[in-house]
Coordinates of C-alpha atoms in Angstrom, one line a residue:
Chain C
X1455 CA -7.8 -11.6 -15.5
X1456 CA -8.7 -8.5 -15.1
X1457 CA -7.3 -7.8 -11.7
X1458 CA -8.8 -4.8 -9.3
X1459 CA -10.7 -2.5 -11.1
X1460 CA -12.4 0.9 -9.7
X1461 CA -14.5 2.9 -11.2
X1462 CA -15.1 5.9 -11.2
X1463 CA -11.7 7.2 -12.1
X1464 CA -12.4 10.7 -11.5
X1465 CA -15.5 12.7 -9.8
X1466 CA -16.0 16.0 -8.3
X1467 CA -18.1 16.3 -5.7
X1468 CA -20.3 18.4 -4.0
X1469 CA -19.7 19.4 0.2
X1470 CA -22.9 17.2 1.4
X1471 CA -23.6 15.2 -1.2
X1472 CA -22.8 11.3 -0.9
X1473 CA -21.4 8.6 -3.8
X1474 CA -20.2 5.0 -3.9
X1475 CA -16.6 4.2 -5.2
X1476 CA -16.6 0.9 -6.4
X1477 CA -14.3 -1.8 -6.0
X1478 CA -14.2 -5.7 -7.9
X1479 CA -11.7 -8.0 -8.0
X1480 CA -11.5 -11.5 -10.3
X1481 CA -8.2 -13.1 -8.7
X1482 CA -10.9 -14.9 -5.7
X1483 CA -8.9 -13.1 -3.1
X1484 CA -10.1 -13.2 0.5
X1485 CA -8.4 -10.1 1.7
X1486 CA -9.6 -6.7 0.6
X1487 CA -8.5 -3.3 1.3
X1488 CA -9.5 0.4 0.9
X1489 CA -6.5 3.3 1.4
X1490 CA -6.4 6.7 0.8
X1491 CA -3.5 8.8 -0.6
X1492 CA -3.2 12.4 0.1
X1493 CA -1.0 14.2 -2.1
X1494 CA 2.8 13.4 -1.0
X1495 CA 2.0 11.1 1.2
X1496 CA 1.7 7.6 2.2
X1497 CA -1.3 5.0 1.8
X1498 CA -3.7 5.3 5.1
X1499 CA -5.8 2.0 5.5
X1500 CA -9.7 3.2 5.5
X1501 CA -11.1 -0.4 6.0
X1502 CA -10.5 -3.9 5.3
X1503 CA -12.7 -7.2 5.1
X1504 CA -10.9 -10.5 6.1
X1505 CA -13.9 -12.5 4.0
X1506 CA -17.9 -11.9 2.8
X1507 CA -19.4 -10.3 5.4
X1508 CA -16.8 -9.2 7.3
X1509 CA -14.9 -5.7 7.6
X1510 CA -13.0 -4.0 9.9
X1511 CA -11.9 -0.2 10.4
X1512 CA -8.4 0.9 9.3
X1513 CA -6.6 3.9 10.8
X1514 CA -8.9 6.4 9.0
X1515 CA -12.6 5.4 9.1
X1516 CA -14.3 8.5 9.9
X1517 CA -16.8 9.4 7.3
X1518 CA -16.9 6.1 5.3
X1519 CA -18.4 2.8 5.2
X1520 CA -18.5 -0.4 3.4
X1521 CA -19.9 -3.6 2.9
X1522 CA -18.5 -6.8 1.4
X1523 CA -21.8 -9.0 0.7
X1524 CA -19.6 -11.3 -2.0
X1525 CA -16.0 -12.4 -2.6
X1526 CA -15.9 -10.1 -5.8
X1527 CA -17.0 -6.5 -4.6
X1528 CA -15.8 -4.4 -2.1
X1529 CA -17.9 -0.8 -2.4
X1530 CA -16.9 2.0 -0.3
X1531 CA -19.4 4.9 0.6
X1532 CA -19.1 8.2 1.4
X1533 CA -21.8 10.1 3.2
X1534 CA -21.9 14.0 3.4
X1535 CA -18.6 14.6 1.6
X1536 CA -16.2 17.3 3.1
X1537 CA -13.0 18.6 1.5
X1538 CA -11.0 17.3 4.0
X1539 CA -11.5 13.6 1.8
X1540 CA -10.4 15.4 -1.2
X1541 CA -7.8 12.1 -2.0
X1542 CA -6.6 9.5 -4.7
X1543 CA -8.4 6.2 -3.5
X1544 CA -7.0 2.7 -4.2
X1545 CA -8.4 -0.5 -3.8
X1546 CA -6.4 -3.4 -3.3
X1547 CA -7.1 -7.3 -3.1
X1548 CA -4.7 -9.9 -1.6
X1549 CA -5.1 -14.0 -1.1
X1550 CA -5.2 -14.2 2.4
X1551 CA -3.8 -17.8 3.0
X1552 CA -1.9 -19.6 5.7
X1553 CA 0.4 -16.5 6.0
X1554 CA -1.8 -13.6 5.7
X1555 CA 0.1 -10.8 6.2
X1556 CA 3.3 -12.3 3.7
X1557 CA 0.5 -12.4 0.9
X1558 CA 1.4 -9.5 -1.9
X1559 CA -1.4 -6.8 -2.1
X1560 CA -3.0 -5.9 -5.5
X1561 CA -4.1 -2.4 -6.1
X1562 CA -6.4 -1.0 -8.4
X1563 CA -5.4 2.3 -10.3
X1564 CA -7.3 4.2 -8.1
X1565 CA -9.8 6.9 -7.9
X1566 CA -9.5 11.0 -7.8
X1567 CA -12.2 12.8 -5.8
X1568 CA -12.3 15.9 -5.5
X1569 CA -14.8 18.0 -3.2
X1570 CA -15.4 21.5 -3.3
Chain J
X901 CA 0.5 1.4 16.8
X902 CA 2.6 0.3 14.3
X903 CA 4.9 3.2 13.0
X904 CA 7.1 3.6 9.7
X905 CA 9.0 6.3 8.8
X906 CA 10.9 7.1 5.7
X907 CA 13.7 9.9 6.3
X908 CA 14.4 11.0 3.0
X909 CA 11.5 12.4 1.1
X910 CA 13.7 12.5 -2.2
X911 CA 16.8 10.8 -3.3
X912 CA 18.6 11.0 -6.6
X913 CA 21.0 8.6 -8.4
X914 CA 22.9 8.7 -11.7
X915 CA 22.0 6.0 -14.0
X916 CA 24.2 2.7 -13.5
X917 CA 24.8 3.9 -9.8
X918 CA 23.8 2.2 -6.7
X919 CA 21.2 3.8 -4.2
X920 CA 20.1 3.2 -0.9
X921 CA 16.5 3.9 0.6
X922 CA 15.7 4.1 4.4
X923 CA 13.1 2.8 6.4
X924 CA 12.8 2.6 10.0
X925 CA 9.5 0.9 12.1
X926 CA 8.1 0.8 15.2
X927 CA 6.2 -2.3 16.7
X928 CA 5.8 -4.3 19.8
X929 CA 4.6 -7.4 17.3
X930 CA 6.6 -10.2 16.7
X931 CA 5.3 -11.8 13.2
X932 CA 5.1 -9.3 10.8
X933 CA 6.1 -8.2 7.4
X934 CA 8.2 -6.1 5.3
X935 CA 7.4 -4.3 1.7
X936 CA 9.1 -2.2 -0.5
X937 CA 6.7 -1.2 -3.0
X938 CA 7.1 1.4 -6.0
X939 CA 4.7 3.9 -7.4
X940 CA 5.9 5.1 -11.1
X941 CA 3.8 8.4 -12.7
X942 CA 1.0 5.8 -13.6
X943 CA 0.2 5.7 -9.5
X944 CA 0.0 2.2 -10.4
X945 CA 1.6 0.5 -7.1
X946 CA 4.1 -2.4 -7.7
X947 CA 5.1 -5.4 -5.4
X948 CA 9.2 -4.5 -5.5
X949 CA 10.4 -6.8 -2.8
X950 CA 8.9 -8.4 0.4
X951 CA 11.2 -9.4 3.5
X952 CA 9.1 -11.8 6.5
X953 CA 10.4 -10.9 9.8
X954 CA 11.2 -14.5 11.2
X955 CA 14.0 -15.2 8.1
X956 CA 17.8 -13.8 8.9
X957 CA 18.1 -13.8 5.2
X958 CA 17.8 -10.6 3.2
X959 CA 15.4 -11.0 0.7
X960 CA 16.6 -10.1 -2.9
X961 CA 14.9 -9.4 -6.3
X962 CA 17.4 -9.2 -9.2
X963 CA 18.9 -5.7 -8.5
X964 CA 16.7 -5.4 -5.8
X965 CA 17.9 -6.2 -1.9
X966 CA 17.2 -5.2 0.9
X967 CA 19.1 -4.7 4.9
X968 CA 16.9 -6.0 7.0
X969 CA 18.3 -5.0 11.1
X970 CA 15.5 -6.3 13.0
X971 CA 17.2 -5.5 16.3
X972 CA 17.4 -1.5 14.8
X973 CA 13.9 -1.8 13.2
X974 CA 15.5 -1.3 10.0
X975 CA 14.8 -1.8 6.7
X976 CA 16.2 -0.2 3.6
X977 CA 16.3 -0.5 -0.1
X978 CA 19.3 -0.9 -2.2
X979 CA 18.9 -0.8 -5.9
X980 CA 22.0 -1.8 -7.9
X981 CA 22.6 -0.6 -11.5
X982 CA 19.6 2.3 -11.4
X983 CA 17.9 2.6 -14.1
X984 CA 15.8 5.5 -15.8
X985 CA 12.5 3.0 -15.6
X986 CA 13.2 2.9 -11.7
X987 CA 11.9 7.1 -11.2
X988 CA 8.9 6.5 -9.1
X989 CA 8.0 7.3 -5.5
X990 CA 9.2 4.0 -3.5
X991 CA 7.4 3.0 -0.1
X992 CA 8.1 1.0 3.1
X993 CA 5.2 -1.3 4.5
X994 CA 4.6 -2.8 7.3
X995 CA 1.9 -6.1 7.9
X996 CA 1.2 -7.9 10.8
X997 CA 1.2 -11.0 10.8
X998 CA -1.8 -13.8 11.1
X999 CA -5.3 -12.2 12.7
X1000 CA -3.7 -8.9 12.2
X1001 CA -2.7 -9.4 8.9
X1002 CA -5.4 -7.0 7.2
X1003 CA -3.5 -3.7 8.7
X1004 CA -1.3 -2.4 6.9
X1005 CA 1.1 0.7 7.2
X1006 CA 2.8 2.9 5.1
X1007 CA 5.4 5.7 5.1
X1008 CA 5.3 8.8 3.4
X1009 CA 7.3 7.6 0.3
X1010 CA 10.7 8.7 -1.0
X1011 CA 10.7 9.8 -4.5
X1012 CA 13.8 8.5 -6.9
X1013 CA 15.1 10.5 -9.4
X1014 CA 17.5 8.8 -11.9
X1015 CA 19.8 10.8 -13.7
X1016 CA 20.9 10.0 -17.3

């Protein structure tokens, strides 16, 4: 198994300009996640989708969205980049069964952007 | 809201040495659940320990273990017999439980420094 993998690893964007990070996980998880990391801090939950076709926001939506049309992929969008979302990205995955919240998450190794 | 809060941003130990992490939460929920989670140089983050709310017990993982005070909202990491592989930046998580259980929150992190 592969696990959660993101691509890109690194990009440097643009102020204005928009790009997909993409998320995919092969462990058949129900639970995925999008956080941010700024530097020295802690993980702040962007979204989260409970199933395909279902997402909810996180404590720091603003300025992203996301779709989760299969089990597998869990793409998160950015329109009209600012600096202020200048962040390391993770994705993470978890199983989601009769006790949710006890369920380990799985990250991905995460994502640089940079916009200037 | 949920709240956590990790009081020391660093902490250092001497290799063999015992060290204690803290972690205090806030949270009007009562099934929820607790995560230690580590985050080497890599920023690869790894599952360290997990602790469910309703269980007395203190959860332990080899020289992992954790105090768990649920009437103090506490709950800190103790790491017996340090070693140089356990350098990372360590945070405290909080889940909620059942229809909740996609939110997740962090703390800021403490960063370990083992010292030879």
């Amino acid at each position: 198994n592969a696990g959660v993998t993101q691509t890109p690893k690194f990009r440097i964007l643009k102020i204005g300009q928009s790009m997909t990070l993409q998320c995919a996980q092969d462990m058949n998880h129900n639970y995925m996640y999008w956080y941010r990391q700024d530097p020295g801090m802690g993980l702040k939950l962007i979204y989260y989708s409970v199933g395909a076709g279902i997402t909810d926001k996180g404590e720091v939506p603003n300025g992203y969205n996301v779709s989760r049309s299969t089990t597998e992929d869990f793409p998160l969008r950015l329109e009209l980049a600012a600096p202020s979302q200048t962040s390391v990205y993770f994705c993470a995955s978890s199983y989601g069964g009769a006790r949710q919240g006890s369920d380990e998450q799985y990250f991905g190794p995460g994502t640089r952007l940079t916009v200037t | 809201a949920q709240t956590v809060t990790q009081s020391q941003p660093e902490m250092s130990v001497q290799e063999a040495e015992t060290v204690t992490l803290s972690c205090t939460y806030d949270t009007s929920e009562s099934d929820y659940y607790l995560f230690w989670y580590k985050q080497p140089p890599s920023r690869q983050m790894i599952l360290v320990i997990r602790q469910e709310a309703y269980k007395q017990q203190n959860a332990t993982e080899n020289r992992f273990s954790v105090n768990f005070q649920k009437a103090a909202k506490s709950f800190s990491l103790k790491i017996s017999d340090s070693q140089l592989g356990d350098a990372a930046m360590y945070f405290c998580a909080y889940r909620s439980g059942n229809t909740n259980a996609g939110k997740s929150t962090f703390g800021d992190g403490t960063t370990l420094t083992v010292k030879p």
